[in-house]
């Protein structure tokens, strides 16, 4: 699935100047000190703050704050001392609920204080499970039951295993300051660099969200899209995230070690790391209790403590635009998406399979293609799938067509997804807004990449058949629900370029069905035109498609009446369409000579009907939908003053271009 390596990153990739530095913001870490009476809670706090031990200390200290300037992590440490008296239980409970971490202190010289730890831990679990550090105080006294070995140590391990929020334990002495600072540091570390979101300690596995973030990090720094994080890219990652570069000998040592531990994670010539090797490197640091390294990387990329990527608001901000304007991809965004497509095109056949599409979006929040989630309408977007080795695939043209749909339908969703995938719109904008439809309808030529077409026809006109034929026929689902709205998009050649045509029915605001499938709307054309105003179709449609079935008289009347009511400013194409002609499951056994005799009067009548419309076409063959109708729709939308009259003469199709000048 790796593309051919190129030393030059594509425009729009996250580059040197694009990497956003999101330093950890100063915050307050609230630590509560709990434990039995006279275990040394207050003495520990005094020793930390004053570096002085006194035999006489207050029973309970007021809240103590250590300023951010005195912390290597640039955080304020707020320490709350607590009383062990029953009368103060409510105050202790409220303090625990406000705290971020707890130091649970016991006295090494008094075994009963250790035995009561379970009661304290149950109290914490009942109120708020937050990181707890077990602190064995008075290690300076020759304790009878040390925690470092013997049965006492096994009891400590049992507590750690029983209460998952117990993150560590430490022995200290308030009197001679032994590991006092370490105890508070461990509590601070548990808050700033929590292990649980990254790692399942019981299973010794990375958490799914963490794994996704690691893969995204690999993707961002693998700028040549080779699938191998080269030595240069690895050093760039090291410098961006940790501020230092690795020596060549250090990289050699790293490659040698990883080759022995995870052979599949290192390139055969040791020129770089595959994603498995990169993941193992993360696992190794976290497993060895170095979560701060991982968090330093994640926070520099914008992840919060829940491993949710916080996208800077300015990266999702859209420029002012009118209701009748739509967004389209910029050339730089198209180049980025094309390179992304080729990176995952394993066979290099200009098609990607569904599992490869899933791999592309596996690093995103919802792990799904944006065109499946960007619309308020729940019905899926249909597009052509090419069968390769018996499996459906997307061509590059269809891939870009789907992205063009997202740009128009939900430009913010587009920017969000591109941010996840590593596009840097600070260097090159991803979208641009085309000129207002109301201003360009009278132009000789309209410049836009995606054409929006709304389709109209009576219930028997064959709208569903037409849309299925447009996106490849067999692959499109059947509308078995009254509220299922077929929508399709495809790539259409137009002169020397490729345009994208989006075809959709118009939804009735009351019943949710196709506008013209609603009984009330069909009964009265006036209600359709009123609904059109409500849907603001004049601001969203580039061209209209009116369909009639030559063998269904009501469909012809419907088109004639609707054509009079629709806004004259919107160009339209009228087609005569026989849905049964495109239904491969229907076999018609009819005498050939009889069919020819019966067909002539119908064709003659339809020709007369179609002549009253500026742009019209008979579509009785499957290839006609994509080869002729789609191209006529695009041409009519982009060059509304070039009216294309399409008339069948026997089996030949003639195009007559009539230029109108104002």
XYZ file of C-alpha atoms in Angstrom:
662
model
C 0.000 0.000 0.000
C 2.975 2.284 0.048
C 3.376 4.731 -2.770
C 6.577 5.431 -4.612
C 8.736 7.531 -2.352
C 9.380 11.122 -3.207
C 11.765 13.275 -1.261
C 9.642 16.361 -1.834
C 6.478 16.556 0.290
C 3.245 17.434 -1.436
C 1.897 20.923 -1.123
C -0.408 21.113 1.847
C 1.478 18.519 3.914
C 2.396 19.493 7.446
C 5.903 20.892 7.045
C 8.560 22.640 9.090
C 6.748 25.938 9.362
C 3.375 24.256 9.549
C 3.876 22.197 12.695
C 1.791 23.915 15.320
C 3.401 24.166 18.707
C 0.739 23.675 21.325
C 2.642 23.823 24.626
C 1.014 22.481 27.747
C -0.925 25.372 29.221
C -0.242 26.266 32.862
C -2.801 24.589 35.047
C -3.490 23.949 38.701
C -2.857 20.460 40.055
C -4.872 19.952 43.250
C -3.404 17.378 45.624
C -5.166 16.273 48.808
C -3.206 14.618 51.632
C -5.224 11.924 53.445
C -4.492 9.416 56.183
C -4.962 8.490 59.825
C -4.176 10.827 62.678
C -0.487 11.481 63.429
C 0.885 9.694 60.349
C 2.748 12.896 59.389
C 0.492 14.503 56.776
C 1.122 18.073 57.886
C 4.832 17.425 58.441
C 5.204 16.183 54.863
C 3.682 19.406 53.505
C 5.840 21.594 55.771
C 8.997 19.720 54.786
C 8.189 20.143 51.093
C 7.494 23.867 51.342
C 10.047 25.053 53.915
C 12.727 22.340 53.737
C 12.581 22.442 57.524
C 11.300 19.847 59.990
C 9.622 20.823 63.230
C 8.283 18.557 65.951
C 5.475 21.044 66.512
C 3.189 21.687 63.561
C -0.450 22.827 63.320
C -3.075 20.112 63.417
C -4.234 21.130 59.923
C -2.569 23.550 57.509
C -4.405 26.052 55.407
C -4.343 25.480 51.664
C -0.780 25.696 50.332
C 0.119 26.763 46.792
C 3.431 26.305 45.018
C 3.703 28.809 42.122
C 4.217 27.685 38.542
C 7.630 29.387 38.408
C 8.968 26.801 40.849
C 7.686 23.868 38.809
C 9.505 22.296 35.885
C 6.098 21.538 34.380
C 4.891 25.147 34.629
C 1.920 24.186 36.791
C 0.596 25.508 40.083
C 0.540 22.885 42.834
C -2.328 23.377 45.273
C -2.021 21.162 48.378
C -4.889 20.537 50.793
C -4.163 19.197 54.274
C -6.961 17.226 55.963
C -8.137 16.330 59.418
C -8.752 12.743 60.525
C -11.531 13.638 62.941
C -14.986 12.223 62.247
C -16.501 15.683 62.627
C -14.465 16.885 59.641
C -15.513 14.042 57.342
C -17.765 16.230 55.182
C -14.979 18.756 54.657
C -12.591 15.945 53.692
C -15.173 14.530 51.276
C -15.678 17.873 49.540
C -11.919 18.376 49.259
C -11.536 14.921 47.696
C -14.150 15.738 45.062
C -12.247 18.894 44.099
C -8.843 17.212 43.996
C -6.920 15.849 41.025
C -4.764 13.422 43.022
C -4.396 12.115 46.575
C -1.416 11.285 48.757
C -2.626 8.534 51.107
C -0.177 8.496 54.021
C 0.443 5.766 56.592
C 3.014 5.361 59.374
C 5.636 2.644 58.921
C 5.996 2.371 62.708
C 2.264 1.754 63.253
C 0.972 -1.285 61.311
C -2.632 -0.425 62.155
C -2.397 2.665 59.913
C -1.497 0.404 57.012
C -4.378 -1.943 57.789
C -6.791 0.986 57.583
C -5.630 1.935 54.060
C -8.341 -0.254 52.542
C -10.995 1.765 54.364
C -9.532 4.994 52.990
C -9.362 3.553 49.480
C -13.006 2.466 49.652
C -13.873 6.001 50.736
C -12.019 7.433 47.707
C -13.642 4.970 45.307
C -17.080 5.905 46.593
C -16.576 9.633 46.063
C -14.269 10.087 43.079
C -11.708 7.728 41.588
C -8.614 9.855 41.080
C -4.907 8.919 41.083
C -3.666 7.845 44.513
C -0.044 7.589 45.658
C 0.549 5.423 48.742
C 3.077 7.180 50.991
C 4.881 5.203 53.702
C 6.153 7.888 56.097
C 8.829 7.765 58.840
C 11.217 5.542 56.911
C 14.001 7.166 58.959
C 12.841 5.180 62.006
C 13.839 1.527 62.155
C 10.434 0.146 61.200
C 9.519 -3.383 62.202
C 7.691 -4.100 58.943
C 9.333 -2.401 55.953
C 7.409 -2.346 52.678
C 10.320 -3.221 50.416
C 10.277 -6.948 51.113
C 8.529 -9.652 53.083
C 4.772 -10.111 53.543
C 4.200 -6.356 53.857
C 5.368 -5.834 50.264
C 2.921 -8.427 48.954
C 0.099 -6.612 50.756
C 1.070 -3.354 49.061
C 1.057 -5.075 45.664
C -2.344 -6.549 46.476
C -3.729 -3.069 47.174
C -2.304 -1.756 43.909
C -3.921 -4.624 41.991
C -7.255 -4.294 43.815
C -7.614 -0.538 43.396
C -6.645 0.443 39.829
C -6.524 4.145 40.703
C -3.507 3.512 42.983
C -0.758 4.565 40.590
C 2.393 4.210 42.701
C 3.853 3.883 46.180
C 6.847 5.536 47.835
C 8.668 5.453 51.176
C 9.717 8.798 52.600
C 10.667 10.713 55.709
C 9.345 14.138 56.592
C 12.101 14.471 59.180
C 15.121 14.093 56.906
C 13.266 15.008 53.644
C 13.867 11.593 52.053
C 11.745 11.358 48.872
C 9.243 13.937 50.110
C 9.443 15.868 46.851
C 9.238 12.566 44.963
C 5.908 11.732 46.611
C 4.329 14.987 45.435
C 6.007 14.662 42.037
C 4.430 11.225 41.534
C 1.004 12.694 42.295
C 1.645 15.576 39.906
C 2.902 13.182 37.225
C -0.199 11.012 37.558
C -2.340 14.075 36.818
C -0.266 15.587 34.015
C 0.735 12.302 32.383
C -1.988 9.753 33.140
C -1.181 6.218 32.071
C -4.745 4.894 31.802
C -5.699 6.734 28.559
C -2.537 5.406 26.909
C -2.057 1.941 28.299
C -3.887 -1.015 29.810
C -1.453 -2.067 32.524
C -3.119 -5.409 33.214
C -3.032 -6.475 29.561
C 0.161 -4.514 28.836
C -1.463 -3.143 25.689
C -1.824 0.313 24.208
C -5.346 1.686 24.377
C -7.234 1.930 21.035
C -7.362 5.749 21.101
C -3.655 5.913 21.838
C -2.913 3.491 19.012
C -4.905 5.670 16.624
C -2.997 8.788 17.736
C 0.355 7.002 17.270
C -0.585 5.946 13.744
C -1.609 9.508 12.950
C 1.726 10.784 14.311
C 3.549 8.309 12.069
C 1.469 9.440 9.085
C 2.182 13.132 9.774
C 5.945 12.658 9.920
C 6.146 10.170 7.048
C 6.134 13.123 4.681
C 7.358 11.281 1.591
C 4.425 8.831 2.015
C 6.694 5.829 1.568
C 5.271 3.895 4.511
C 8.738 4.003 6.109
C 9.712 6.638 8.663
C 13.189 7.378 7.350
C 16.135 8.325 9.531
C 15.703 11.959 8.515
C 11.981 11.874 9.311
C 12.655 10.134 12.629
C 15.133 12.862 13.550
C 12.627 15.526 12.521
C 10.070 13.882 14.827
C 12.645 13.742 17.636
C 13.564 17.409 17.256
C 9.997 18.720 16.929
C 8.728 16.838 19.967
C 11.751 16.747 22.288
C 13.994 19.558 21.067
C 17.060 17.378 20.411
C 18.371 15.402 17.464
C 19.698 11.865 17.530
C 23.256 11.107 16.520
C 23.793 8.688 13.665
C 25.266 6.154 16.090
C 22.214 6.484 18.344
C 19.906 5.769 15.418
C 22.057 2.745 14.514
C 21.716 1.428 18.059
C 17.960 2.032 18.004
C 17.541 0.203 14.684
C 19.631 -2.718 15.912
C 17.596 -3.037 19.099
C 14.229 -2.803 17.347
C 15.352 -5.313 14.704
C 15.888 -7.856 17.461
C 12.630 -7.058 19.273
C 10.219 -6.495 16.371
C 11.827 -7.513 13.045
C 8.702 -6.575 11.054
C 8.950 -3.011 12.334
C 12.299 -2.115 10.757
C 13.151 -1.709 7.071
C 15.406 -4.543 5.808
C 18.286 -2.143 5.165
C 17.597 -0.375 8.487
C 16.872 2.835 6.626
C 13.835 3.541 8.779
C 10.857 2.249 10.743
C 7.604 0.741 9.609
C 4.543 1.712 11.617
C 4.836 -1.481 13.729
C 8.321 -0.469 14.834
C 7.147 3.046 15.647
C 4.259 1.657 17.715
C 6.610 -0.687 19.582
C 8.850 2.266 20.441
C 5.885 4.001 22.071
C 4.845 0.827 23.868
C 8.355 0.419 25.254
C 8.468 3.891 26.813
C 5.005 3.646 28.345
C 5.549 0.094 29.602
C 8.695 1.306 31.356
C 6.692 4.001 33.145
C 7.703 6.864 30.881
C 4.261 8.156 29.832
C 5.502 11.753 29.905
C 7.376 11.149 26.636
C 4.193 10.079 24.884
C 2.159 12.915 26.345
C 4.767 15.437 25.270
C 4.284 14.319 21.671
C 0.500 14.079 21.892
C 0.084 17.514 23.416
C 2.394 19.069 20.853
C -0.032 17.714 18.247
C -3.107 19.036 20.055
C -4.451 16.003 21.964
C -6.099 16.525 25.348
C -6.156 14.143 28.329
C -9.016 12.166 26.764
C -6.956 11.778 23.581
C -9.414 13.936 21.712
C -7.730 16.083 19.087
C -8.500 19.721 19.849
C -8.407 21.424 16.480
C -7.564 25.141 16.735
C -10.768 27.083 15.937
C -9.023 29.150 13.278
C -8.308 25.962 11.319
C -12.064 25.389 10.936
C -13.004 28.999 10.307
C -14.682 29.719 6.988
C -14.522 33.043 5.159
C -17.793 34.962 4.762
C -19.917 33.566 1.935
C -23.432 33.944 0.586
C -26.282 31.444 0.662
C -25.967 30.877 -3.073
C -22.214 30.276 -2.961
C -20.619 26.863 -2.603
C -17.151 25.671 -1.658
C -14.814 23.667 -3.843
C -11.367 22.140 -3.399
C -8.310 24.217 -4.216
C -5.640 22.770 -6.551
C -3.343 22.235 -3.540
C -6.017 20.227 -1.714
C -6.648 18.168 -4.855
C -2.918 17.451 -5.089
C -2.798 16.409 -1.429
C -5.794 14.078 -1.812
C -4.395 12.635 -5.032
C -1.094 11.814 -3.311
C -2.984 10.304 -0.382
C -4.954 8.126 -2.796
C -1.791 6.922 -4.523
C -0.113 6.176 -1.202
C -2.811 3.620 -0.383
C -3.225 2.298 -3.921
C -1.428 -0.985 -3.284
C -1.691 -2.335 -6.837
C -0.943 1.004 -8.492
C -3.955 0.474 -10.774
C -5.600 3.824 -9.972
C -8.194 2.112 -7.765
C -8.372 1.653 -4.006
C -10.350 -1.086 -2.280
C -12.789 -0.488 0.551
C -10.339 -1.777 3.168
C -7.770 0.727 1.882
C -10.320 3.525 2.219
C -10.936 2.380 5.799
C -7.182 2.460 6.464
C -6.970 6.063 5.255
C -9.621 7.254 7.709
C -8.630 4.964 10.596
C -6.705 7.865 12.175
C -9.745 10.175 12.188
C -12.115 10.693 15.095
C -15.062 8.746 13.643
C -12.904 6.499 11.415
C -15.306 6.886 8.499
C -15.173 8.571 5.119
C -16.498 12.145 5.460
C -19.009 11.757 2.628
C -20.870 9.177 4.742
C -21.374 11.540 7.692
C -21.235 15.115 6.381
C -24.874 15.489 5.362
C -27.997 16.106 7.416
C -29.805 13.630 5.147
C -29.331 10.080 6.395
C -29.610 8.434 2.975
C -26.183 7.362 1.678
C -24.331 9.081 -1.119
C -24.096 6.775 -4.131
C -21.060 6.669 -6.387
C -19.635 4.339 -8.991
C -17.590 1.373 -7.845
C -15.240 -0.467 -10.171
C -14.985 -4.221 -9.688
C -11.353 -5.377 -9.432
C -10.698 -9.056 -8.688
C -14.313 -9.386 -7.637
C -14.098 -6.569 -5.075
C -15.595 -3.062 -5.336
C -13.041 -0.261 -5.585
C -12.973 3.518 -6.001
C -11.251 5.140 -8.930
C -9.253 8.331 -8.459
C -11.944 10.318 -10.294
C -14.699 9.028 -7.993
C -12.476 9.605 -4.930
C -12.086 13.276 -5.862
C -15.786 13.510 -6.733
C -16.738 12.362 -3.224
C -14.395 14.907 -1.662
C -15.895 17.618 -3.871
C -19.311 16.667 -2.523
C -18.041 17.090 1.064
C -16.615 20.520 0.211
C -20.008 21.702 -0.995
C -22.195 19.891 1.520
C -20.219 20.553 4.708
C -17.007 22.578 4.262
C -16.242 22.525 7.995
C -16.343 18.725 7.998
C -13.919 18.817 5.088
C -11.471 21.042 6.990
C -11.759 18.865 10.097
C -11.033 15.652 8.194
C -8.139 17.196 6.287
C -6.646 18.373 9.590
C -6.711 14.788 10.879
C -5.088 13.579 7.669
C -2.271 16.113 7.960
C -3.178 18.811 5.458
C -1.864 22.233 6.431
C -4.295 24.889 5.273
C -2.175 27.580 6.928
C 0.177 27.261 3.960
C -2.429 26.646 1.275
C -6.201 27.011 1.815
C -8.110 23.780 1.239
C -11.293 25.353 -0.086
C -12.379 28.343 -2.078
C -15.868 29.705 -2.602
C -17.100 30.097 -6.149
C -18.980 33.172 -7.272
C -22.607 33.644 -6.334
C -25.068 31.682 -8.480
C -27.328 34.707 -8.769
C -24.447 36.703 -10.276
C -23.214 34.036 -12.672
C -26.435 32.684 -14.183
C -26.277 35.227 -17.021
C -22.599 34.621 -17.734
C -21.470 32.983 -20.951
C -19.333 30.561 -18.937
C -19.487 29.605 -15.255
C -16.341 28.358 -13.554
C -17.098 25.717 -10.921
C -15.884 22.150 -10.414
C -19.053 20.616 -8.979
C -22.455 20.936 -10.611
C -25.548 20.447 -8.452
C -28.522 18.982 -10.278
C -31.986 18.472 -8.807
C -34.152 15.855 -10.440
C -37.931 16.072 -10.907
C -40.457 13.655 -12.263
C -43.732 12.026 -11.369
C -43.639 8.753 -9.385
C -43.634 6.724 -12.614
C -40.917 8.661 -14.423
C -38.013 6.438 -13.330
C -35.916 8.757 -11.158
C -34.487 5.888 -9.105
C -33.589 3.900 -12.224
C -31.841 6.924 -13.673
C -29.761 7.562 -10.550
C -28.752 3.924 -10.259
C -27.658 3.947 -13.888
C -25.691 7.152 -13.269
C -23.631 5.564 -10.464
C -23.147 2.162 -12.036
C -26.490 0.427 -11.744
C -26.000 -2.838 -9.894
C -24.006 -1.401 -6.995
C -26.684 1.121 -5.973
C -29.169 0.101 -3.269
C -32.861 -0.131 -4.053
C -35.161 2.444 -2.494
C -37.356 0.160 -0.395
C -38.281 2.914 2.044
C -40.655 5.777 1.314
C -38.188 8.181 2.918
C -35.084 6.834 1.169
C -33.640 9.661 -0.931
C -31.304 8.569 -3.689
C -28.351 10.901 -4.177
C -25.455 10.240 -6.487
C -22.201 11.823 -7.578
C -19.850 11.062 -10.431
C -17.043 12.417 -12.562
C -18.067 13.815 -15.942
C -15.686 14.866 -18.747
C -16.327 18.398 -19.948
C -14.175 19.594 -22.824
C -10.584 19.277 -21.596
C -11.398 19.023 -17.863
C -13.226 16.775 -15.422
C -16.243 18.082 -13.551
C -18.277 16.445 -10.813
C -22.034 16.088 -11.100
C -24.176 15.740 -7.981
C -27.719 14.548 -8.689
C -30.380 14.472 -5.993
C -34.098 14.513 -5.519
C -35.690 17.372 -3.601
C -37.099 16.439 -0.216
C -40.575 17.471 0.910
C -40.260 19.494 4.103
C -43.410 17.904 5.572
C -43.204 14.173 4.902
C -39.510 13.668 4.119
C -40.190 11.882 0.815
C -39.195 12.944 -2.651
C -41.002 16.191 -3.238
C -42.947 14.818 -6.175
C -43.641 11.472 -4.495
C -45.594 13.207 -1.760
C -49.312 12.747 -2.458
C -50.138 16.330 -1.528
C -47.405 17.754 -3.759
C -48.360 15.606 -6.753
C -51.937 16.735 -6.401
C -51.001 20.381 -6.739
C -48.103 21.872 -8.702
C -48.470 25.072 -6.688
C -47.400 23.208 -3.544
C -44.255 22.003 -5.288
C -43.196 25.512 -6.257
C -43.940 26.748 -2.741
C -41.808 23.956 -1.318
C -39.062 24.849 -3.756
C -38.980 28.316 -2.283
C -38.792 26.848 1.214
C -35.868 24.635 0.204
C -34.110 27.603 -1.399
C -33.397 25.445 -4.428
C -32.785 28.496 -6.553
C -29.714 29.218 -4.442
C -28.399 25.660 -4.472
C -29.182 24.260 -7.931
C -26.996 24.787 -10.981
C -29.272 22.844 -13.317
C -32.611 21.013 -13.137
C -33.436 17.648 -14.670
C -37.081 17.052 -15.607
C -37.926 13.441 -16.442
C -40.915 12.036 -18.273
C -41.828 8.497 -19.183
C -43.025 8.328 -22.815
C -45.405 5.503 -21.879
C -46.847 7.343 -18.879
C -49.100 10.219 -19.935
C -49.375 11.788 -16.431
C -45.585 12.147 -16.302
C -45.629 14.246 -19.498
C -48.375 16.489 -18.146
C -46.509 16.802 -14.878
C -43.311 18.010 -16.614
C -45.215 20.474 -18.801
C -46.948 22.053 -15.814
C -43.870 22.067 -13.587
C -41.712 23.634 -16.305
C -44.027 26.637 -16.342
C -43.779 27.104 -12.578
C -40.040 26.638 -12.034
C -37.851 29.766 -11.883
C -36.801 30.697 -15.403
C -33.340 31.675 -14.162
C -32.339 28.038 -13.545
C -31.276 26.165 -16.702
C -32.872 22.759 -17.193
C -32.718 19.606 -19.251
C -35.792 17.541 -20.114
C -35.347 13.862 -20.929
C -37.641 11.130 -22.104
C -36.691 8.050 -20.112
C -37.956 4.472 -20.130
C -37.073 2.892 -16.767
C -37.992 -0.641 -17.884
C -35.359 -0.414 -20.616
C -32.682 -0.257 -17.895
C -34.084 -3.002 -15.696
C -31.989 -6.049 -16.533
C -34.174 -8.297 -14.387
C -37.215 -7.744 -16.612
C -37.431 -9.897 -19.729
C -39.882 -8.791 -22.400
C -40.864 -11.463 -24.914
C -42.378 -9.563 -27.812
C -42.382 -10.023 -31.553
C -39.681 -7.802 -33.074
C -41.805 -6.608 -35.996
C -44.668 -5.684 -33.683
C -42.265 -3.736 -31.456
C -40.987 -1.686 -34.383
C -44.498 -0.870 -35.523
C -45.574 0.202 -32.043
C -42.435 2.251 -31.407
C -42.814 4.701 -34.284
C -45.954 6.537 -33.109
C -44.538 6.813 -29.578
C -41.256 8.292 -30.836
C -43.091 10.693 -33.106
C -45.261 11.948 -30.265
C -42.320 12.299 -27.890
C -40.288 14.193 -30.490
C -43.106 16.690 -30.738
C -43.260 16.985 -26.935
C -39.514 17.493 -26.520
C -39.284 20.195 -29.169
C -40.993 22.676 -26.870
C -38.018 22.573 -24.482
C -34.690 24.295 -25.167
C -32.565 21.360 -23.992
C -34.037 17.909 -24.385
C -32.937 14.349 -24.916
C -34.303 10.848 -25.358
C -32.496 8.328 -23.174
C -33.467 4.744 -23.999
C -30.058 3.068 -23.693
C -28.077 2.480 -20.471
C -24.892 4.124 -21.765
C -26.845 7.273 -22.602
C -27.218 8.202 -18.916
C -23.503 8.738 -18.323
C -22.309 9.363 -21.856
C -24.904 11.910 -22.934
C -27.307 13.056 -20.216
C -24.631 13.703 -17.587
C -22.507 15.657 -20.063
C -25.529 17.643 -21.218
C -26.381 18.539 -17.605
C -22.849 19.767 -16.909
C -22.639 21.718 -20.168
C -26.040 23.320 -19.592
C -25.108 24.339 -16.043
C -21.707 25.784 -16.909
C -22.679 27.364 -20.222
C -26.344 28.277 -19.756
C -26.358 30.462 -22.858
C -25.327 27.524 -24.992
C -28.514 25.525 -25.382
C -27.945 21.928 -26.349
C -30.769 20.365 -28.364
C -30.455 16.614 -28.557
C -32.605 14.767 -31.053
C -32.515 11.110 -32.033
C -32.498 10.374 -35.733
C -32.781 6.606 -36.027
C -29.806 5.325 -34.001
C -27.740 8.488 -34.402
C -27.521 11.343 -31.942
C -26.967 14.850 -33.292
C -25.930 17.818 -31.160
C -27.052 21.278 -32.258
C -25.413 24.153 -30.357
C -27.415 27.354 -30.479
C -25.585 30.404 -29.172
C -27.779 33.105 -27.695
C -26.423 36.606 -27.111
C -27.900 39.314 -24.965
